[in-house]
Amino acid sequence: MKKNDKVLIFDTTLRDGEQAPGATMNQAEKLEIAFALERLGVDIIEAGFAISSKGDFDSVQNIAKHIKKSTVCSLARSLPKDIDAAADAIKPAKNGRIHIFLATSKIHLEHKFKKSQDQILDMAISAVKYARKRCDNLEFSPEDASRTEKEFLYRVLEAVIKAGATTVNIPDTVGYSTPAEYGAVIAGIMNHVPNINKAIISTHCHDDLGLAVANSLAGVVNGARQVECTINGIGERAGNASMEEIVMAIRTRKDFYSLDTNINAKEFYRISRMVSKATGFIVPPNKAIVGANAFRHESGIHQDGVLKEKRTYEIMDAESVGVPPNEGLVLGKHSGRHAFTNRLKVLNIHLSDADTDKAFARFKDLADKKKEIYDEDLIAIAEDEGHLVAEIYTLMDYHVTSGTKVAPEVNITLKYKGKKIVKKSTGDGPVDACYKAIEKATSLKIQLMDYGIQSVSQGEDALGEVKVKAVVEGKTVMGRGASTDIIEASAKAYVNAVNNYLAQSQK
Ligand code: KIV
Ligand code: ZN
């Protein structure tokens, strides 16, 4: 493979991904995701937008302190105060990058800035020169590049490269482009920007028309050697290009692309779940690569074909992207702790001893209720017990009465600092009654914003996984809980959201 046959992967889950409405993540979750991105082999992690809030600044700085292999990047507008904040935040990083952006399309110039092309060009050059004094690794994005007049785009790119930009990113900011068109933009840059060999061209495509991955790949075919993307494709509005799809397209169709990345694809399944857990965005079952059905065959003809020869209906190995094998009983009622911890190891799950004890107790409990225990069940239990935050409140018990002619009523018991708190409440349904009782028990003002439920594995007795987004005392937090009983899973998710809030406010 030749030198420039590597496509660099720039992950922006923690910046553009977090811009998805409702995807706010806390600092601990962001750091955990950053570690997972590093394990995945991501070349550049865009950790946040340092100037946008103190929380973002601290989070970028925290990630910069801990991440050693991947380059840590902060976004900045083309303003000295933004560039300073970005430079300060990435200062502890072993390898840092500043990413500055400035809109260049006519529509943005006329309506957003009320500035001429020459004024924008000057701003871009000054910003790049200013930023280069603080960081050698510098990326410049002409925002809305795909709708920018070509001649002006070429002028801007040539000037920023001359001023010191080492990567030039070409955003399809509003997801308007088509693959042929976007590919032609990159080809045009390759042919018309005289000093383009001094910089790496990057793609950054949004998914408003469902074309983000196709556009990014068209960019790569035409010479881009960095792709900006997110886990599960989350991002502003309809999202960004999904990393797992891009990487697996390049890898599976090596015969076509003749390219590769540094990504260890076996980590995809795990990180996809981690991001889903932190954001509360459920991965659709039909999502390519990481969806629950991505490697399942339902039709008899397909099953027959796969049994005879896998390649009849499978273009990738599920295990190559870290999907646990879904057939067969993994563990059962009689499995001991050794088998349990071994299986966690196989699944690449690492828990502290205390969390392993709790997870094992949960597993035994589940094995009593559920005939078959799948890897997905173990992952859900481990995610439940591998707490990133201390369990300040614990759900001990609940009792519900409900029916078509009976008003739902719940008695809930929480443990708090070693003491039991028992509260009763009615509600519009059993889950609502539970949530009102939890609100009473914690004496916190809690408002449920979003609720999602998904079955974790197969069968009637599958674990149900509930994800909630709630505003606790004015702060938006996520919560997650799993159980074979969906009311219990719902209550656990709400208590988890309360604990996340308390952990954040204690900080
Ligand atoms: O979509 C976009 O244009 C962006 C830039 C800040 C790179 O996210
Ligand atoms: Zn974007």
Coordinates of C-alpha atoms in Angstrom, one line a residue, residues 4-388:
N4 CA -1.2 8.2 0.9
D5 CA -3.5 5.2 0.8
K6 CA -4.4 5.8 4.4
V7 CA -7.6 7.7 5.2
L8 CA -7.4 9.6 8.5
I9 CA -10.4 9.3 10.7
F10 CA -11.5 12.5 12.4
D11 CA -14.2 11.8 14.9
T12 CA -16.5 14.6 15.9
T13 CA -19.0 12.7 18.1
L14 CA -18.1 14.9 21.0
R15 CA -18.5 18.1 19.1
D16 CA -20.8 18.0 16.1
G17 CA -22.4 14.8 17.5
E18 CA -23.2 16.5 20.7
Q19 CA -24.9 19.3 18.7
A20 CA -27.7 16.8 17.9
P21 CA -30.7 18.1 19.6
G22 CA -30.9 16.4 23.0
A23 CA -27.5 14.6 22.8
T24 CA -25.8 16.5 25.7
M25 CA -23.2 14.3 27.4
N26 CA -21.5 14.9 30.8
Q27 CA -17.8 15.1 31.3
A28 CA -17.4 11.6 32.6
E29 CA -19.3 10.2 29.6
K30 CA -17.2 12.3 27.2
L31 CA -13.9 11.1 28.7
E32 CA -15.1 7.5 28.6
I33 CA -16.0 7.9 24.9
A34 CA -12.7 9.6 24.2
F35 CA -10.9 6.6 25.7
A36 CA -13.0 4.3 23.6
L37 CA -12.3 6.4 20.4
E38 CA -8.6 6.1 21.2
R39 CA -8.9 2.3 21.6
L40 CA -10.8 2.3 18.3
G41 CA -7.8 3.9 16.6
V42 CA -9.3 7.2 15.7
D43 CA -6.6 9.6 14.4
I44 CA -8.1 12.9 15.6
I45 CA -10.7 13.4 18.3
E46 CA -12.6 16.7 18.1
A47 CA -13.3 16.9 21.8
G48 CA -15.5 20.0 21.8
F49 CA -15.8 23.7 21.1
A50 CA -13.8 25.3 23.9
I51 CA -15.2 28.8 23.8
S52 CA -18.8 27.7 23.8
S53 CA -19.1 27.1 27.5
K54 CA -17.0 26.5 30.6
G55 CA -18.2 22.9 30.6
D56 CA -16.9 22.4 27.0
F57 CA -13.6 24.0 27.8
D58 CA -13.1 21.8 30.8
S59 CA -14.1 18.7 28.9
V60 CA -11.7 19.4 26.0
Q61 CA -8.9 20.1 28.6
N62 CA -9.7 16.9 30.5
I63 CA -9.6 14.8 27.3
A64 CA -6.4 16.5 26.2
K65 CA -4.8 15.5 29.6
H66 CA -5.7 11.9 29.3
I67 CA -5.5 10.9 25.6
K68 CA -2.1 10.0 24.4
K69 CA -2.3 8.3 21.0
S70 CA -5.0 10.3 19.2
T71 CA -4.7 13.9 18.3
V72 CA -7.1 16.1 20.4
C73 CA -8.7 18.9 18.6
S74 CA -10.9 21.9 19.6
L75 CA -13.2 23.8 17.3
A76 CA -12.9 27.7 17.1
R77 CA -14.5 30.4 15.1
S78 CA -12.0 32.6 13.2
L79 CA -11.7 35.0 16.2
P80 CA -8.7 35.5 18.5
K81 CA -10.7 34.8 21.7
D82 CA -12.0 31.5 20.2
I83 CA -8.5 30.5 19.0
D84 CA -7.0 31.3 22.4
A85 CA -9.7 29.3 24.2
A86 CA -9.1 26.3 21.9
A87 CA -5.3 26.6 22.2
D88 CA -5.5 26.8 26.1
A89 CA -7.9 23.8 26.2
I90 CA -5.7 21.5 24.1
K91 CA -2.4 22.7 25.7
P92 CA -2.0 19.5 27.9
A93 CA -2.4 17.3 24.8
K94 CA 0.5 15.2 23.5
N95 CA -0.8 15.9 20.0
G96 CA -3.2 18.9 19.7
R97 CA -5.0 20.5 16.8
I98 CA -7.0 23.7 16.4
H99 CA -9.9 23.6 13.9
I100 CA -11.1 27.0 12.8
F101 CA -14.0 27.7 10.6
L102 CA -15.5 30.6 8.7
A103 CA -18.4 30.6 6.3
T104 CA -17.6 31.3 2.6
S105 CA -20.8 30.8 0.7
K106 CA -22.7 33.8 -0.8
I107 CA -25.8 33.1 1.3
H108 CA -23.7 33.2 4.6
L109 CA -21.7 36.2 3.5
E110 CA -24.7 38.3 2.6
H111 CA -27.1 37.3 5.4
K112 CA -24.9 36.2 8.3
F113 CA -21.9 38.4 8.0
K114 CA -22.8 41.2 5.6
K115 CA -19.2 41.1 4.5
S116 CA -17.5 41.0 1.0
Q117 CA -15.5 38.0 -0.2
D118 CA -12.3 40.1 0.2
Q119 CA -13.1 40.8 3.8
I120 CA -13.8 37.1 4.5
L121 CA -10.6 36.2 2.8
D122 CA -8.7 38.6 5.1
M123 CA -10.4 37.3 8.2
A124 CA -9.5 33.7 7.2
I125 CA -5.8 34.5 6.6
S126 CA -5.5 36.5 9.9
A127 CA -7.2 33.7 11.9
V128 CA -4.9 31.0 10.4
K129 CA -1.8 33.1 11.0
Y130 CA -2.9 33.9 14.6
A131 CA -3.7 30.2 15.3
R132 CA -0.5 28.9 13.8
K133 CA 1.4 30.9 16.5
R134 CA -0.3 28.7 19.0
C135 CA -0.4 25.3 17.3
D136 CA 1.4 23.8 14.3
N137 CA -1.4 21.4 13.6
L138 CA -4.1 23.5 12.1
E139 CA -7.3 22.7 10.3
F140 CA -9.4 25.3 8.4
S141 CA -13.0 24.8 7.3
P142 CA -14.8 27.1 4.9
E143 CA -18.2 26.5 6.3
D144 CA -20.9 25.7 3.7
A145 CA -18.0 25.0 1.2
S146 CA -20.2 22.8 -1.0
R147 CA -22.4 25.9 -1.8
T148 CA -19.5 28.3 -2.1
E149 CA -18.6 29.7 -5.5
K150 CA -15.8 27.5 -6.8
E151 CA -13.3 30.3 -7.7
F152 CA -13.7 31.9 -4.3
L153 CA -13.3 28.5 -2.5
Y154 CA -10.1 27.9 -4.4
R155 CA -8.8 31.4 -3.5
V156 CA -9.6 30.8 0.2
L157 CA -8.0 27.4 0.3
E158 CA -4.8 28.5 -1.4
A159 CA -4.5 31.5 1.0
V160 CA -5.1 29.6 4.2
I161 CA -2.7 26.8 3.2
K162 CA -0.1 29.6 2.5
A163 CA -0.9 31.1 5.9
G164 CA -0.2 27.7 7.6
A165 CA -3.3 25.5 7.5
T166 CA -2.2 21.8 7.4
T167 CA -5.7 20.3 6.8
V168 CA -8.5 21.9 4.7
N169 CA -11.9 20.6 5.5
I170 CA -14.7 20.9 3.0
P171 CA -18.1 20.9 4.8
D172 CA -21.3 20.1 3.1
T173 CA -22.8 21.9 6.1
V174 CA -26.5 21.6 5.1
G175 CA -26.3 18.1 3.6
Y176 CA -27.3 19.5 0.2
S177 CA -24.7 17.9 -2.1
T178 CA -24.9 14.7 -4.1
P179 CA -22.1 12.2 -4.4
A180 CA -21.2 13.2 -8.0
E181 CA -21.3 16.9 -7.1
Y182 CA -19.3 16.6 -3.9
G183 CA -16.7 14.3 -5.5
A184 CA -16.4 17.0 -8.2
V185 CA -15.8 19.7 -5.6
I186 CA -12.9 17.7 -4.2
A187 CA -11.5 16.9 -7.7
G188 CA -11.8 20.7 -8.5
I189 CA -9.8 21.5 -5.4
M190 CA -7.1 18.9 -6.3
N191 CA -6.8 20.5 -9.8
H192 CA -7.2 24.2 -9.1
V193 CA -5.5 24.9 -5.7
P194 CA -1.8 25.1 -6.6
N195 CA -0.4 24.4 -3.1
I196 CA -3.0 21.6 -2.2
N197 CA -0.1 19.1 -1.9
K198 CA 0.9 20.9 1.3
A199 CA -2.4 20.1 3.0
I200 CA -4.7 17.2 3.6
I201 CA -8.2 17.5 2.2
S202 CA -10.9 16.4 4.6
T203 CA -14.6 15.7 4.1
H204 CA -17.4 16.7 6.5
C205 CA -20.8 15.7 5.2
H206 CA -24.2 16.1 6.9
D207 CA -27.0 13.7 6.3
D208 CA -30.0 15.9 5.5
L209 CA -30.7 14.0 2.3
G210 CA -29.3 10.7 3.7
L211 CA -26.2 11.1 1.5
A212 CA -23.5 11.9 4.1
V213 CA -21.7 8.5 3.8
A214 CA -22.0 8.4 0.0
N215 CA -20.8 12.0 -0.3
S216 CA -17.8 11.4 2.1
L217 CA -16.8 8.3 0.1
A218 CA -17.1 10.3 -3.2
G219 CA -14.7 12.8 -1.6
V220 CA -12.3 10.0 -0.7
V221 CA -12.4 8.6 -4.3
N222 CA -11.4 12.1 -5.6
G223 CA -8.5 12.7 -3.2
A224 CA -9.7 13.5 0.3
R225 CA -7.5 11.7 2.9
Q226 CA -9.3 12.6 6.1
V227 CA -13.0 11.9 6.8
E228 CA -14.9 13.7 9.6
C229 CA -17.6 11.5 11.0
T230 CA -19.4 10.4 14.2
I231 CA -20.3 7.1 15.9
N232 CA -23.8 6.1 14.9
G233 CA -23.9 9.1 12.6
I234 CA -25.2 11.4 15.3
G235 CA -24.8 15.2 14.7
E236 CA -26.6 18.5 14.0
R237 CA -30.1 18.0 12.6
A238 CA -30.1 14.6 10.6
G239 CA -26.5 14.0 11.7
N240 CA -23.1 13.4 10.2
A241 CA -21.5 10.7 8.2
S242 CA -21.5 7.5 10.3
M243 CA -17.9 6.4 11.0
E244 CA -18.7 2.7 11.2
E245 CA -20.3 2.8 7.7
I246 CA -17.4 4.7 6.1
V247 CA -14.7 2.5 7.6
M248 CA -16.5 -0.7 6.8
A249 CA -17.2 0.4 3.2
I250 CA -13.6 1.2 2.7
R251 CA -12.5 -2.1 4.3
T252 CA -15.1 -4.4 2.7
R253 CA -14.7 -2.8 -0.7
K254 CA -10.9 -2.6 -0.6
D255 CA -11.0 -4.0 -4.2
F256 CA -12.8 -0.8 -5.2
Y257 CA -11.2 1.9 -2.9
S258 CA -7.6 0.5 -2.5
L259 CA -7.4 2.4 0.8
D260 CA -7.4 1.7 4.5
T261 CA -7.8 3.4 7.9
N262 CA -6.1 2.9 11.3
I263 CA -9.4 1.7 12.8
N264 CA -9.8 -1.4 14.9
A265 CA -13.3 -2.2 13.7
K266 CA -13.8 -4.8 16.4
E267 CA -14.5 -1.9 18.8
F268 CA -17.5 -0.6 16.8
Y269 CA -20.3 -2.5 18.4
R270 CA -19.1 -1.6 21.9
I271 CA -18.6 2.1 21.2
S272 CA -21.9 2.4 19.4
R273 CA -23.7 1.2 22.5
M274 CA -21.6 3.5 24.7
V275 CA -22.6 6.5 22.6
S276 CA -26.2 5.4 22.5
K277 CA -26.2 5.1 26.3
A278 CA -24.6 8.5 26.9
T279 CA -26.9 10.3 24.4
G280 CA -30.0 8.3 25.0
F281 CA -30.4 7.9 21.2
I282 CA -31.4 4.3 20.5
V283 CA -29.7 2.7 17.5
P284 CA -32.3 1.6 15.0
P285 CA -32.4 -2.2 14.5
N286 CA -31.8 -1.8 10.7
K287 CA -28.8 0.6 11.2
A288 CA -25.9 -0.7 9.0
I289 CA -23.0 -2.3 10.9
V290 CA -24.2 -1.7 14.5
G291 CA -28.0 -2.2 14.3
A292 CA -29.4 -5.3 16.1
N293 CA -30.6 -6.7 12.8
A294 CA -27.5 -5.9 10.7
F295 CA -26.2 -9.5 10.8
R296 CA -29.5 -11.4 11.4
H297 CA -31.2 -13.4 8.7
E298 CA -35.0 -13.9 9.0
S299 CA -35.9 -15.4 5.6
G300 CA -35.7 -19.2 5.3
I301 CA -34.0 -18.9 1.9
H302 CA -31.3 -16.6 3.4
Q303 CA -30.8 -18.8 6.4
D304 CA -30.5 -21.9 4.2
G305 CA -28.0 -20.0 2.0
V306 CA -25.9 -18.9 5.0
L307 CA -25.8 -22.4 6.4
K308 CA -24.5 -23.7 3.1
E309 CA -22.0 -20.9 2.5
K310 CA -21.9 -17.7 4.6
R311 CA -20.9 -15.5 1.6
T312 CA -24.2 -16.1 -0.1
Y313 CA -25.8 -13.4 2.0
E314 CA -23.0 -12.0 4.2
I315 CA -20.5 -9.5 3.0
M316 CA -18.9 -8.9 6.4
D317 CA -18.3 -11.0 9.5
A318 CA -20.4 -9.8 12.4
E319 CA -17.4 -10.5 14.7
S320 CA -15.2 -8.2 12.6
V321 CA -17.2 -5.2 14.0
G322 CA -17.4 -6.7 17.5
V323 CA -21.0 -7.9 17.4
P324 CA -21.3 -10.7 19.9
P325 CA -22.4 -14.0 18.3
N326 CA -26.2 -14.0 18.6
E327 CA -26.9 -17.6 18.3
G328 CA -26.7 -20.1 21.1
L329 CA -26.9 -19.9 24.8
V330 CA -23.9 -18.2 26.3
L331 CA -24.4 -18.6 30.0
G332 CA -27.2 -20.1 32.1
K333 CA -28.5 -20.6 35.6
H334 CA -25.7 -23.0 36.6
S335 CA -22.8 -20.9 35.3
G336 CA -20.4 -19.8 37.9
R337 CA -18.5 -16.6 38.5
H338 CA -15.5 -17.8 36.6
A339 CA -17.5 -18.4 33.4
F340 CA -19.2 -15.1 33.9
T341 CA -16.0 -13.1 34.2
N342 CA -14.5 -15.0 31.4
R343 CA -17.4 -14.1 29.1
L344 CA -17.1 -10.4 30.1
K345 CA -13.4 -10.6 29.1
V346 CA -14.3 -12.1 25.7
L347 CA -16.8 -9.2 25.3
N348 CA -14.0 -6.7 26.1
I349 CA -15.9 -5.5 29.2
H350 CA -13.8 -4.4 32.1
L351 CA -15.5 -3.8 35.5
S352 CA -14.0 -3.0 38.9
D353 CA -14.2 -5.9 41.4
A354 CA -17.1 -4.2 43.2
D355 CA -19.0 -3.7 40.0
T356 CA -18.2 -7.3 38.9
D357 CA -19.8 -8.5 42.2
K358 CA -22.9 -6.5 41.6
A359 CA -23.1 -7.6 37.9
F360 CA -22.7 -11.2 38.9
A361 CA -25.5 -11.0 41.4
R362 CA -27.7 -9.4 38.7
F363 CA -26.7 -12.1 36.3
K364 CA -27.7 -14.9 38.8
D365 CA -31.0 -13.1 39.4
L366 CA -31.6 -12.7 35.7
A367 CA -30.7 -16.4 35.1
D368 CA -33.5 -17.3 37.5
K369 CA -36.1 -15.3 35.5
K370 CA -34.9 -15.8 32.0
K371 CA -34.3 -19.1 30.3
E372 CA -31.6 -18.0 27.9
I373 CA -28.9 -15.5 28.6
Y374 CA -27.3 -13.9 25.5
D375 CA -24.2 -11.7 25.2
E376 CA -26.5 -8.7 24.7
D377 CA -28.0 -9.4 28.2
L378 CA -24.5 -9.5 29.8
I379 CA -23.6 -6.2 28.1
A380 CA -26.7 -4.6 29.4
I381 CA -26.1 -5.8 32.9
A382 CA -22.5 -4.7 32.8
E383 CA -23.5 -1.3 31.5
D384 CA -26.0 -1.0 34.3
E385 CA -23.5 -2.0 37.0
G386 CA -20.3 -0.5 35.6
H387 CA -21.4 2.8 37.0
L388 CA -19.5 5.9 35.9

